[in-house]
Amino acid sequence: MSKPVTILAIESSCDETSCAISRDGWMLSNVVAGQTIHEQYGGVVPELASRAHIQHIVPVVDAALKKAGCELKDLTAIAFTQSPGLIGSLLVGSEFAKSLALALDIPLLAVHHMQAHVLANLIPNDTTSQRSLPSFPFLCLTVSGGHTQIVLCHSPLHMEVIGETLDDAAGEAFDKSAKLLGLPYPGGPLIDKYAREGKPNRFSFPEPQIPGLNFSFSGLKTSILYFLQDHSAKDTDFIQTNLPDICASIQARIVSILMNKLKKAARQKGVEDCCIAGGVSANSGLRTAFRELGKAEGWNTFIPPFEYCTDNAAMIAITGHYKYLAGDFADLSVSASARAVW
Ligand code: KG4
Ligand code: ZN
């Protein structure tokens, strides 16, 4: 019997330090340390994020190895997020990964963070009652704090971005709207929480008319700003008394913008399987709308479990696993990069 492929993966592109261990693609552990320090600043402060990664990386890697019941000698390869992200944050994880690969004399796997979000949909799970993983070719709507993309996936390592945002990402639209409402960072999960008690049709925000499969969210942010200013001028308690309805209405518009473009893309490409990924795919309104649209359009729909939606190292491990199988190794001279091309 051939030796199992055991990968230690590190994710440190933004404000989560994470380490996962996979064996033949199955996750043995996925430890994530968040950073609450940024809440008081209303957004991620890059220098503070880098410092927190330095503090967290050794304990997080130790915890992931322990949880997986693994020792360093069991590892086959080291995977890490090479790009895109905050450069100081990426450097902590990438230099740690390179040092570990060098010390253990095992291969290094450089992973693209956005491809990894997509491949979170390929992490095997125990569901046996129905087909639980998408088949190629499939479409993935990747919605995070920094990106909004529609990706056509031909194979695990061959993906094509067929639509993306021209300005803000969907996560930014949630976070900036939340900031206007006086909610702390990151506001996306809070809008989700308040929206559950609100009426999505109470207030109407415009849908941008962007041609093709691209998105734009900056106009929405401006219209929300004017809407809140107008109403608050007449009633200083407007936000406080209407928070659930405002959140539900904002969320409904962001979700409809995303779903309309995904529907257009799926019809154009004629795919049967569609996925969502990235931090915003944790949004309950988006998950429900995506499943309903899938039913209406006759797609098979796939959504990663919550822990694999927001930033995590399990998605780096599964991407690393496919790179390992393809023999796509990185040299020790590889460096982290804030921006990345596909
Ligand atoms: O993928 P992710 O963890 O990090 C990036 O790669 O950016 O995504 C973070 C984004 C943030 O904008 C956050 O507000 C948003 O995902 N987010 C949500 C929810 N959970 C996380 N947005 C709306 N509803 C949620 N439940
Ligand atoms: Zn991400």
Coordinates of C-alpha atoms and ligand atoms in Angstrom, one line a residue:
M1 CA 0.0 0.0 0.0
S2 CA 1.3 3.5 -0.9
K3 CA 2.1 5.9 1.9
P4 CA -0.7 8.4 2.7
V5 CA -0.2 12.0 1.6
T6 CA -0.2 14.1 4.8
I7 CA -0.1 17.9 4.3
L8 CA 0.4 20.6 6.9
A9 CA -1.2 23.8 5.5
I10 CA -0.9 27.4 6.7
E11 CA -3.2 30.3 6.0
S12 CA -2.3 33.9 7.0
S13 CA -3.4 36.2 4.3
C14 CA -5.5 38.6 6.4
D15 CA -6.5 38.5 10.0
E16 CA -6.9 34.8 10.7
T17 CA -3.9 32.5 11.6
S18 CA -4.9 29.0 10.6
C19 CA -3.2 25.6 10.3
A20 CA -4.8 22.4 9.0
I21 CA -3.6 18.8 8.6
S22 CA -5.0 16.7 5.8
R23 CA -4.5 13.0 5.0
D24 CA -5.3 12.0 1.4
G25 CA -7.5 15.1 1.2
W26 CA -9.5 14.3 4.4
M27 CA -9.2 16.9 7.1
L28 CA -7.7 15.7 10.4
S29 CA -7.7 19.2 11.9
N30 CA -8.4 22.8 11.1
V31 CA -7.4 25.3 13.8
V32 CA -8.2 29.0 13.3
A33 CA -7.1 31.9 15.6
G34 CA -9.0 35.1 14.9
Q35 CA -7.8 38.6 15.8
T36 CA -10.3 40.8 17.8
I37 CA -7.8 43.7 18.0
H38 CA -9.2 45.2 14.7
E39 CA -12.8 45.7 16.0
Q40 CA -11.9 49.0 17.7
Y41 CA -10.4 50.4 14.5
G42 CA -13.4 49.5 12.2
G43 CA -11.2 47.4 9.9
V44 CA -8.1 45.3 9.7
V45 CA -4.9 47.2 10.6
P46 CA -2.1 45.5 8.6
E47 CA 0.7 46.0 11.0
L48 CA -1.3 44.7 14.0
A49 CA -2.4 41.7 11.9
S50 CA 1.2 40.8 11.1
R51 CA 2.2 41.1 14.8
A52 CA -0.7 38.9 15.8
H53 CA 0.2 36.3 13.2
I54 CA 3.8 36.2 14.7
Q55 CA 2.3 35.5 18.1
H56 CA -0.2 32.9 16.9
I57 CA 1.6 30.9 14.4
V58 CA 3.6 28.5 16.6
P59 CA 0.7 27.7 19.0
V60 CA -1.7 27.3 16.1
V61 CA 0.6 24.8 14.2
D62 CA 1.2 22.9 17.5
A63 CA -2.6 22.7 18.2
A64 CA -3.3 21.5 14.6
L65 CA -0.6 18.7 14.9
K66 CA -1.9 17.6 18.3
K67 CA -5.6 17.6 17.2
A68 CA -4.6 15.5 14.1
G69 CA -2.5 13.1 16.2
C70 CA 0.4 13.8 13.9
E71 CA 4.1 14.5 14.4
L72 CA 6.4 16.5 12.1
K73 CA 7.9 13.3 10.9
D74 CA 4.6 12.1 9.5
L75 CA 4.3 15.1 7.1
T76 CA 4.6 14.6 3.3
A77 CA 4.5 18.3 2.3
I78 CA 3.9 21.9 3.5
A79 CA 1.3 24.1 1.8
F80 CA 0.9 27.8 2.4
T81 CA -1.1 30.9 1.1
Q82 CA 1.3 32.7 -1.3
S83 CA -1.1 35.3 -2.6
P84 CA -3.2 37.5 -2.6
G85 CA -3.5 39.2 0.8
L86 CA -1.8 41.7 3.2
I87 CA 1.9 41.3 2.5
G88 CA 3.0 41.5 6.1
S89 CA 0.5 38.8 7.1
L90 CA 1.4 36.6 4.1
L91 CA 5.1 36.8 4.9
V92 CA 4.6 35.4 8.4
G93 CA 2.9 32.3 7.1
S94 CA 5.1 31.9 4.0
E95 CA 8.4 32.2 5.7
F96 CA 7.3 29.8 8.5
A97 CA 6.1 27.3 5.8
K98 CA 9.4 27.6 3.9
S99 CA 11.5 27.1 7.0
L100 CA 9.5 24.1 8.0
A101 CA 9.8 22.5 4.5
L102 CA 13.5 23.2 4.5
A103 CA 14.0 21.8 8.0
L104 CA 12.0 18.6 7.3
D105 CA 13.4 18.3 3.7
I106 CA 9.9 17.9 2.2
P107 CA 8.1 19.6 -0.8
L108 CA 6.6 23.0 -0.6
L109 CA 3.2 23.9 -2.2
A110 CA 2.4 27.6 -2.9
V111 CA -1.4 28.2 -2.9
H112 CA -3.6 30.9 -4.4
H113 CA -6.0 32.0 -1.7
M114 CA -9.0 32.6 -4.1
Q115 CA -8.5 29.2 -5.8
A116 CA -8.5 27.7 -2.3
H117 CA -11.8 29.3 -1.4
V118 CA -13.3 27.6 -4.5
L119 CA -11.7 24.2 -3.7
A120 CA -13.2 24.4 -0.1
N121 CA -16.2 22.8 -2.0
L122 CA -14.0 19.7 -2.8
I123 CA -13.1 18.9 0.9
P124 CA -14.5 15.4 1.4
N125 CA -17.1 14.9 4.1
D126 CA -19.1 12.1 5.5
T127 CA -22.4 12.7 3.8
T128 CA -23.2 9.5 2.0
S129 CA -26.9 9.9 1.3
Q130 CA -26.4 12.1 -1.8
R131 CA -23.5 13.2 -4.0
S132 CA -21.8 15.6 -1.7
L133 CA -19.1 17.1 -4.0
P134 CA -19.5 19.0 -7.3
S135 CA -18.5 17.5 -10.7
F136 CA -16.4 19.4 -13.3
P137 CA -17.1 21.7 -15.0
F138 CA -18.8 23.7 -12.3
L139 CA -19.3 27.4 -11.5
C140 CA -18.3 29.0 -8.2
L141 CA -19.5 32.3 -6.9
T142 CA -16.6 33.4 -4.6
V143 CA -17.6 36.2 -2.2
S144 CA -15.2 37.4 0.4
G145 CA -14.0 40.6 2.0
G146 CA -11.6 41.4 -0.8
H147 CA -13.1 39.6 -3.8
T148 CA -16.3 38.9 -5.7
Q149 CA -15.8 36.5 -8.6
I150 CA -17.7 34.0 -10.8
V151 CA -15.2 31.2 -11.5
L152 CA -15.6 28.5 -14.1
C153 CA -13.8 25.4 -12.8
H154 CA -12.6 22.9 -15.4
S155 CA -10.5 20.9 -13.0
P156 CA -9.0 21.4 -9.5
L157 CA -6.1 23.4 -10.8
H158 CA -7.7 24.9 -14.0
M159 CA -10.0 27.8 -13.2
E160 CA -11.2 30.8 -15.2
V161 CA -12.6 34.0 -13.7
I162 CA -15.5 34.9 -16.0
G163 CA -16.9 37.8 -13.9
E164 CA -15.7 40.0 -11.0
T165 CA -16.3 43.2 -9.2
L166 CA -15.3 46.5 -10.8
D167 CA -15.0 48.2 -7.3
D168 CA -16.0 46.9 -3.8
A169 CA -16.3 43.2 -2.9
A170 CA -19.6 41.8 -1.6
G171 CA -18.0 41.5 1.9
E172 CA -17.0 45.1 1.7
A173 CA -20.5 46.1 0.8
F174 CA -21.7 44.3 3.9
D175 CA -19.0 45.7 6.1
K176 CA -19.3 49.3 4.9
S177 CA -23.1 49.2 5.2
A178 CA -22.7 47.9 8.7
K179 CA -20.2 50.8 9.5
L180 CA -22.8 53.3 8.3
L181 CA -25.3 51.7 10.7
G182 CA -22.8 52.1 13.6
L183 CA -22.1 48.4 13.8
P184 CA -18.5 47.1 14.6
Y185 CA -16.2 45.4 12.2
P186 CA -16.7 42.9 10.6
G187 CA -20.3 43.9 10.1
G188 CA -21.3 41.2 7.7
P189 CA -22.3 38.6 10.3
L190 CA -24.2 41.3 12.3
I191 CA -26.2 42.4 9.3
D192 CA -27.0 38.7 8.8
K193 CA -28.1 38.4 12.4
Y194 CA -30.4 41.5 12.4
A195 CA -31.8 40.7 8.9
R196 CA -33.3 37.5 10.3
E197 CA -35.8 39.6 12.2
G198 CA -36.4 42.2 9.5
K199 CA -38.6 42.6 6.4
P200 CA -36.5 42.5 3.2
N201 CA -39.1 44.4 1.2
R202 CA -39.5 47.3 3.6
F203 CA -36.8 49.5 1.9
S204 CA -35.7 49.4 -1.7
F205 CA -32.1 50.0 -2.8
P206 CA -31.1 50.2 -6.5
E207 CA -29.7 47.3 -8.5
P208 CA -26.6 48.5 -10.5
Q209 CA -26.8 48.0 -14.3
I210 CA -23.4 46.5 -15.1
P211 CA -23.1 44.7 -18.4
G212 CA -21.9 41.1 -18.7
L213 CA -21.0 39.0 -15.7
N214 CA -19.2 41.8 -13.7
F215 CA -20.4 43.3 -10.4
S216 CA -20.4 46.8 -8.8
F217 CA -21.2 47.6 -5.2
S218 CA -19.9 51.1 -4.7
G219 CA -23.1 52.7 -5.9
L220 CA -25.1 50.7 -3.5
K221 CA -23.0 52.0 -0.6
T222 CA -23.6 55.6 -1.7
S223 CA -27.3 55.1 -2.0
I224 CA -27.4 53.5 1.5
L225 CA -25.4 56.5 2.8
Y226 CA -27.9 59.1 1.4
F227 CA -30.9 56.9 2.5
L228 CA -29.6 56.9 6.1
Q229 CA -28.7 60.6 6.0
D230 CA -32.2 61.6 4.7
H231 CA -34.1 59.5 7.2
S232 CA -31.9 60.3 10.2
A233 CA -32.4 64.1 9.4
K234 CA -36.1 63.6 9.9
D235 CA -35.9 61.1 12.8
T236 CA -32.7 60.9 14.8
D237 CA -33.7 57.4 16.1
F238 CA -34.4 56.1 12.5
I239 CA -31.5 53.6 12.5
Q240 CA -32.1 52.3 16.0
T241 CA -35.9 51.8 15.5
N242 CA -35.6 50.2 12.1
L243 CA -32.4 48.3 12.3
P244 CA -33.7 44.7 11.4
D245 CA -35.7 46.0 8.4
I246 CA -32.8 48.1 7.1
C247 CA -30.4 45.1 7.5
A248 CA -32.9 42.8 5.8
S249 CA -33.4 45.2 2.9
I250 CA -29.6 45.8 2.4
Q251 CA -28.9 42.0 2.5
A252 CA -31.7 41.3 0.1
R253 CA -30.3 43.7 -2.5
I254 CA -26.7 42.4 -2.1
V255 CA -28.0 38.8 -2.5
S256 CA -30.1 39.6 -5.5
I257 CA -27.2 41.3 -7.3
L258 CA -25.1 38.2 -6.7
M259 CA -27.8 35.7 -7.7
N260 CA -28.8 37.5 -10.9
K261 CA -25.3 37.4 -12.2
L262 CA -24.8 33.8 -11.2
K263 CA -28.0 32.8 -12.9
K264 CA -26.8 34.6 -16.1
A265 CA -23.4 32.9 -15.9
A266 CA -24.9 29.4 -15.4
R267 CA -27.3 29.8 -18.3
Q268 CA -24.5 31.1 -20.5
K269 CA -22.1 28.2 -19.6
G270 CA -24.7 25.5 -19.4
V271 CA -23.3 24.0 -16.2
E272 CA -25.2 21.7 -13.9
D273 CA -23.3 22.1 -10.7
C274 CA -22.9 25.5 -8.9
C275 CA -21.1 26.3 -5.7
I276 CA -20.6 29.3 -3.5
A277 CA -17.5 30.0 -1.4
G278 CA -15.7 32.7 0.7
G279 CA -16.7 34.5 3.9
V280 CA -19.9 35.9 2.6
S281 CA -21.1 32.4 1.7
A282 CA -21.7 32.0 5.4
N283 CA -24.6 34.5 5.0
S284 CA -27.9 32.8 5.8
G285 CA -29.8 34.9 3.2
L286 CA -27.4 34.1 0.5
R287 CA -27.4 30.4 1.3
T288 CA -31.2 30.2 1.2
A289 CA -31.4 32.3 -2.0
F290 CA -28.7 30.1 -3.7
R291 CA -30.5 26.9 -2.8
E292 CA -33.8 28.2 -4.0
L293 CA -32.3 29.5 -7.3
G294 CA -30.6 26.2 -7.8
K295 CA -33.9 24.4 -7.4
A296 CA -35.7 26.8 -9.9
E297 CA -32.9 26.5 -12.5
G298 CA -32.3 22.8 -12.0
W299 CA -28.7 23.0 -10.7
N300 CA -27.0 20.8 -8.1
T301 CA -26.0 23.3 -5.5
F302 CA -23.0 23.0 -3.1
I303 CA -22.0 25.1 -0.1
P304 CA -19.0 24.4 2.1
P305 CA -19.6 23.9 5.8
F306 CA -19.4 27.2 7.8
E307 CA -15.8 26.5 9.1
Y308 CA -14.6 26.3 5.4
C309 CA -16.4 29.5 4.2
T310 CA -14.4 32.2 6.1
D311 CA -10.6 32.1 6.0
N312 CA -9.2 28.7 7.0
A313 CA -6.3 26.5 6.3
A314 CA -8.4 23.4 5.4
M315 CA -9.0 25.0 2.0
I316 CA -5.2 25.6 1.6
A317 CA -4.7 21.9 2.5
I318 CA -7.1 20.6 -0.1
T319 CA -5.6 22.8 -2.8
G320 CA -2.1 21.7 -1.7
H321 CA -3.3 18.1 -1.9
Y322 CA -4.2 18.6 -5.6
K323 CA -1.0 20.4 -6.3
Y324 CA 1.0 17.6 -4.7
L325 CA -0.8 15.0 -6.8
A326 CA 0.0 17.1 -9.9
G327 CA 3.7 17.5 -8.9
D328 CA 3.2 21.3 -8.8
F329 CA 5.9 22.1 -6.2
A330 CA 7.3 25.5 -5.3
D331 CA 10.9 26.4 -5.0
L332 CA 12.3 27.7 -1.7
S333 CA 12.9 31.0 -3.6
V334 CA 9.2 31.5 -3.9
S335 CA 8.0 34.7 -2.2
A336 CA 4.6 36.0 -0.9
S337 CA 2.8 38.4 -3.1
A338 CA 0.1 40.9 -2.2
R339 CA -1.5 40.8 -5.6
A340 CA -1.9 37.7 -7.7
V341 CA -2.8 36.8 -11.3
W342 CA -4.6 33.6 -12.1
Ligands
KG4_1 O1 -13.2 35.0 3.0 P1 -13.1 35.9 4.2 O2 -13.1 35.2 5.6 O3 -11.8 36.7 4.1 C1 -11.3 37.3 2.9 O4 -10.6 36.5 2.2 O5 -11.7 38.4 2.7 O6 -14.3 36.9 4.1 C2 -14.5 37.9 5.1 C3 -15.8 38.7 4.7 C4 -16.0 39.9 5.6 O7 -16.4 41.0 4.7 C5 -17.2 39.5 6.5 O8 -18.0 40.6 6.9 C6 -17.9 38.5 5.5 O9 -16.9 37.8 4.9 N1 -18.9 37.6 6.2 C7 -20.2 37.7 6.1 C8 -20.8 36.8 7.0 N2 -19.7 36.1 7.6 C9 -18.6 36.7 7.1 N3 -21.0 38.6 5.4 C10 -22.3 38.4 5.5 N4 -22.9 37.5 6.3 C11 -22.2 36.7 7.0 N5 -22.8 35.7 7.8
ZN2 ZN -10.5 34.7 2.1

